[in-house]
Every structure is written in C-alpha cells, then in structure tokens.
Coordinates of C-alpha atoms in Angstrom, one line a residue:
Chain A
K14 CA 6.3 16.9 -0.4
Q15 CA 4.0 14.8 1.8
E16 CA 5.8 12.7 4.5
V17 CA 4.2 10.1 6.6
T18 CA 5.7 8.9 9.9
Q19 CA 4.7 6.0 12.1
I20 CA 6.0 5.7 15.7
P21 CA 6.9 3.4 17.2
A22 CA 8.5 1.2 14.6
A23 CA 7.7 -1.9 16.7
L24 CA 5.4 -2.6 19.7
S25 CA 5.0 -5.6 21.9
V26 CA 2.0 -5.9 24.3
P27 CA 0.3 -8.7 26.2
E28 CA -2.9 -10.2 25.0
G29 CA -6.1 -8.4 26.0
E30 CA -4.6 -4.9 26.2
N31 CA -6.1 -2.0 24.3
L32 CA -3.5 -0.2 22.2
V33 CA -3.1 2.8 20.0
L34 CA -0.9 3.1 16.8
N35 CA 0.1 6.5 15.6
C36 CA 0.5 8.1 12.2
S37 CA 1.5 11.6 11.4
F38 CA 1.7 13.5 8.1
T39 CA 3.2 16.8 7.2
D40 CA 0.7 18.2 4.6
S41 CA -2.8 18.5 6.1
A42 CA -4.5 18.9 2.7
I43 CA -5.4 15.3 2.3
Y44 CA -8.3 13.6 0.5
N45 CA -8.3 10.5 2.7
L46 CA -6.2 8.3 4.9
Q47 CA -6.1 4.5 4.9
W48 CA -4.9 2.0 7.4
F49 CA -3.6 -1.4 6.2
R50 CA -2.5 -4.6 7.8
Q51 CA 0.4 -6.6 6.3
D52 CA 1.2 -10.2 7.5
P53 CA 4.8 -11.4 6.9
G54 CA 5.5 -12.3 3.3
K55 CA 2.0 -11.2 2.3
G56 CA 0.3 -8.3 0.6
L57 CA -1.6 -5.5 2.2
T58 CA -5.2 -5.8 3.5
S59 CA -7.2 -2.6 3.8
L60 CA -8.6 -2.1 7.3
L61 CA -10.2 1.3 7.4
L62 CA -10.4 4.3 5.1
I63 CA -11.2 7.8 6.5
Q64 CA -12.3 10.5 4.1
S65 CA -11.0 14.0 4.8
S66 CA -14.5 15.1 5.9
Q67 CA -14.7 12.4 8.5
R68 CA -13.3 12.2 12.0
E69 CA -13.3 8.5 12.6
Q70 CA -14.2 5.1 11.2
T71 CA -14.9 1.9 13.1
S72 CA -14.8 -1.8 12.1
G73 CA -15.2 -4.4 14.8
R74 CA -12.5 -3.9 17.4
L75 CA -10.7 -1.3 15.3
N76 CA -11.3 2.4 15.4
A77 CA -9.4 4.9 13.4
S78 CA -9.5 8.7 14.0
L79 CA -8.3 11.6 11.9
D80 CA -7.3 15.1 12.9
K81 CA -6.3 16.9 9.8
S82 CA -5.4 20.2 11.4
S83 CA -2.8 18.5 13.5
G84 CA -1.7 16.1 10.8
R85 CA -2.4 13.0 12.9
S86 CA -4.3 9.7 12.8
T87 CA -4.6 7.0 15.3
L88 CA -5.6 3.3 15.0
Y89 CA -7.2 2.0 18.2
I90 CA -7.3 -1.8 18.7
A91 CA -9.5 -3.0 21.5
A92 CA -8.9 -6.3 23.4
S93 CA -5.9 -7.3 21.4
Q94 CA -5.4 -10.9 20.3
P95 CA -2.4 -12.9 19.1
G96 CA -4.0 -12.9 15.6
D97 CA -3.6 -9.1 15.6
S98 CA 0.1 -9.5 15.3
A99 CA 1.2 -8.0 12.0
T100 CA 2.7 -4.8 10.5
Y101 CA 0.2 -1.9 10.4
L102 CA 0.7 0.8 7.8
C103 CA -1.0 4.1 7.2
A104 CA -1.2 5.9 3.9
V105 CA -2.5 9.2 2.8
D106 CA -3.8 10.5 -0.5
N107 CA -3.2 14.2 -0.8
Q108 CA -3.7 14.6 -4.6
G109 CA -7.1 13.0 -5.0
A110 CA -5.7 10.5 -7.5
Q111 CA -5.2 7.7 -5.0
K112 CA -1.4 8.1 -5.3
L113 CA -0.8 6.9 -1.8
V114 CA 2.1 8.0 0.4
F115 CA 2.9 5.4 3.0
G116 CA 4.4 5.4 6.4
Q117 CA 7.1 2.9 7.3
G118 CA 4.7 0.9 9.5
T119 CA 4.5 -0.3 13.1
R120 CA 5.3 -4.0 13.7
L121 CA 2.9 -5.2 16.3
T122 CA 3.4 -8.3 18.4
I123 CA 0.6 -9.5 20.8
N124 CA 2.0 -12.0 23.3
P125 CA -0.3 -14.8 24.6
Chain B
N17 CA -13.3 -13.8 -7.2
A18 CA -9.5 -13.8 -7.2
G19 CA -9.0 -10.1 -6.5
V20 CA -5.6 -8.9 -7.6
T21 CA -3.2 -11.6 -8.8
Q22 CA 0.5 -11.2 -9.6
T23 CA 3.0 -13.4 -11.4
P24 CA 5.7 -14.5 -10.8
K25 CA 5.8 -14.8 -7.0
F26 CA 9.7 -15.0 -6.9
Q27 CA 12.3 -14.1 -9.5
V28 CA 16.1 -13.9 -9.6
L29 CA 17.7 -11.8 -12.3
K30 CA 21.3 -11.0 -13.3
T31 CA 22.2 -7.4 -13.7
G32 CA 21.2 -6.2 -17.2
Q33 CA 18.5 -8.8 -17.8
S34 CA 15.0 -7.8 -18.5
M35 CA 11.7 -9.0 -17.3
T36 CA 8.0 -8.2 -17.0
L37 CA 5.9 -8.5 -13.9
Q38 CA 2.3 -9.3 -14.6
C39 CA -0.8 -8.0 -12.6
A40 CA -4.5 -8.7 -13.2
Q41 CA -7.6 -7.7 -11.3
D42 CA -11.1 -9.1 -11.6
M43 CA -13.0 -6.4 -9.6
N44 CA -13.7 -4.1 -12.6
H45 CA -11.6 -1.3 -11.1
N46 CA -10.6 1.7 -13.1
S47 CA -7.3 2.4 -11.4
M48 CA -4.2 0.2 -11.0
Y49 CA -0.9 0.8 -9.3
W50 CA 2.6 -0.5 -9.0
Y51 CA 4.5 -0.1 -5.7
R52 CA 7.9 -1.3 -4.4
Q53 CA 8.6 -2.1 -0.8
D54 CA 12.1 -1.9 0.6
P55 CA 13.2 -2.5 4.2
G56 CA 12.9 0.7 6.2
M57 CA 11.4 2.7 3.3
G58 CA 7.8 1.7 3.3
L59 CA 5.9 1.4 0.0
R60 CA 6.7 3.8 -2.8
L61 CA 4.6 4.3 -5.9
I62 CA 6.3 3.5 -9.2
Y63 CA 3.6 4.0 -11.8
Y64 CA -0.1 4.2 -11.8
S65 CA -3.0 4.0 -14.3
A66 CA -6.2 6.0 -13.6
S67 CA -8.0 4.3 -16.4
E68 CA -7.5 2.0 -19.4
G69 CA -5.2 3.6 -21.9
T70 CA -3.6 6.1 -19.4
T71 CA -0.4 5.8 -17.3
D72 CA 1.5 8.2 -15.2
K73 CA 4.7 8.3 -13.1
G74 CA 4.8 7.9 -9.4
E75 CA 7.6 8.7 -6.9
V76 CA 10.2 6.3 -8.2
P77 CA 9.7 5.6 -12.0
N78 CA 13.3 5.5 -13.2
G79 CA 14.3 2.1 -14.7
Y80 CA 10.7 1.0 -15.2
N81 CA 8.0 1.0 -17.9
V82 CA 4.4 0.0 -17.7
S83 CA 1.6 -1.1 -20.0
R84 CA -2.1 -0.9 -19.2
L85 CA -3.0 -3.7 -21.6
N86 CA -6.8 -3.5 -20.9
K87 CA -9.0 -2.8 -17.9
R88 CA -7.9 -5.9 -16.1
E89 CA -4.2 -6.0 -16.7
F90 CA -1.3 -3.7 -15.8
S91 CA 2.3 -4.9 -16.4
L92 CA 5.6 -3.5 -15.1
R93 CA 8.8 -4.0 -17.1
L94 CA 12.4 -3.8 -16.1
E95 CA 14.4 -3.2 -19.3
S96 CA 17.9 -3.6 -17.7
A97 CA 17.7 -4.8 -14.1
A98 CA 20.0 -3.3 -11.5
P99 CA 20.8 -4.5 -8.0
S100 CA 19.0 -1.3 -6.7
Q101 CA 15.8 -2.8 -8.1
T102 CA 15.9 -5.7 -5.6
S103 CA 12.7 -5.3 -3.8
V104 CA 9.2 -6.6 -3.3
Y105 CA 6.8 -5.4 -5.9
F106 CA 3.1 -4.9 -5.2
C107 CA 0.3 -4.3 -7.6
A108 CA -2.9 -2.7 -6.4
S109 CA -6.3 -1.6 -7.9
G110 CA -9.0 0.7 -6.9
R111 CA -12.4 2.2 -8.1
N112 CA -11.3 5.8 -7.7
T113 CA -15.0 6.8 -7.3
F114 CA -17.3 6.5 -4.2
S115 CA -14.9 4.1 -2.4
Y116 CA -11.3 4.9 -2.6
E117 CA -9.9 1.8 -1.0
Q118 CA -7.0 0.1 -2.7
Y119 CA -6.7 -3.7 -2.9
F120 CA -3.3 -5.3 -3.1
G121 CA -1.9 -8.4 -4.7
P122 CA 0.4 -10.8 -2.9
G123 CA 3.6 -9.3 -4.2
T124 CA 6.6 -10.4 -6.3
R125 CA 10.0 -10.8 -4.6
L126 CA 12.7 -9.8 -7.0
T127 CA 16.4 -10.2 -6.5
V128 CA 18.9 -8.8 -8.9
T129 CA 22.4 -10.1 -8.5

C-alpha cells in the first residue's frame, strides 16, 4: 500500500529565505506526483504536477523535483514571501486512475 | 467559469440522520472524486468516478454512497451519519487524459453530534 510522508509537519522561516519542502513515498511505481497548496479553511490549489518520466517542473518561484528510484520529491520555494504561508501537500498517483494518495502536509509560515 | 462548486458549505447532523453533499464542475472533466480530510490524516479518497455512469470505491468508502448524475454532477450521500464521519469533505475533478491535474472545490464542513 502506498504511503506518503511529509516532514517536517510545520516550518517557520523569515521572509526572503529559500526553502525546501520534502515528500517521500514508499512505492516508486508512480504515474505522477502533484504538489498542492491549501489556505486555512479553503480547498486545495494545484501548484505543480510531475509526470513519472519527468525529473522536475517549474512555475515562477516554485520548482518541484522527482526522484522515483529513491521515492522522494522536493518543492523548492525561492525568495519566500508572507503570502506563501499555507499548508503544502504532496500526492501521488500510483494506479494511473488519478486515485491520489496524500501526505499529511507541511504547514509553512513565512515571517515578515 | 466557477470551477468546482460544493453545497452546503457547513452542516451539522445528529447521529442517524441522512444527507447528500452536492458537487458540480463546469470544466467538462471526465473524472470526479470525493475526499475527506481529517486532522493529522491528510486527505483520503472515498469514491471516484472515471466517467459518467461509472463509480468505484476509494480508500474509505464505508458509510457512503455516490451518484454520478451526469458529467457535471457527483453527489455523496451519508445514509445514517455517525460521529466518525465528522470531517471536511472535498470534491475534485480532472480530465484524466493529457493533463492529470485535479481541481478541488472549497469543501463542506460536516459535524455529526
């Protein structure tokens, strides 16, 4: 059974820092991995999706990498801003049916 | 373009009552999903529908039923609510071809007393 883990559960950094969020998964036979952002009391917003054949994806200040063999993905946020404060979740699809398995999320706080 | 909409936003039920959570998407997506989110548990898939007319169980289907009414709408029904079903429920949709991103609704906060 696929298990997804995100460490740390919470992270607090000063504004302007570059930071990395981690996601690990136990079954490397995945179709894709998706990173989401969730603001308090809101739904999820898709940030980046990496197909299994890809190594990384970039969108603005965000860069997500994927290493299937080691069962790891990282989300790199450059020049962090207070507006980046949110919970970040990663999710994997290892059945090709988009039946996502989610990690528990990392709650990120950017301090002005 | 409203994306994925869910009703109601909040609901309080007594144990044993029934209710239906509604979800609709206007993006012409084939696939639709119901998840629940509990503190410390992340999101877990309840049911999904790969296309109109088909539904299948996810990780935690017990106590729920679903209906894919048409391509736009996917409802989740609790026949006899239990306190263990207190959660935030999210509906999502996706194309399941070319781009596999899922798009989420704002959620329904359900409390069962």
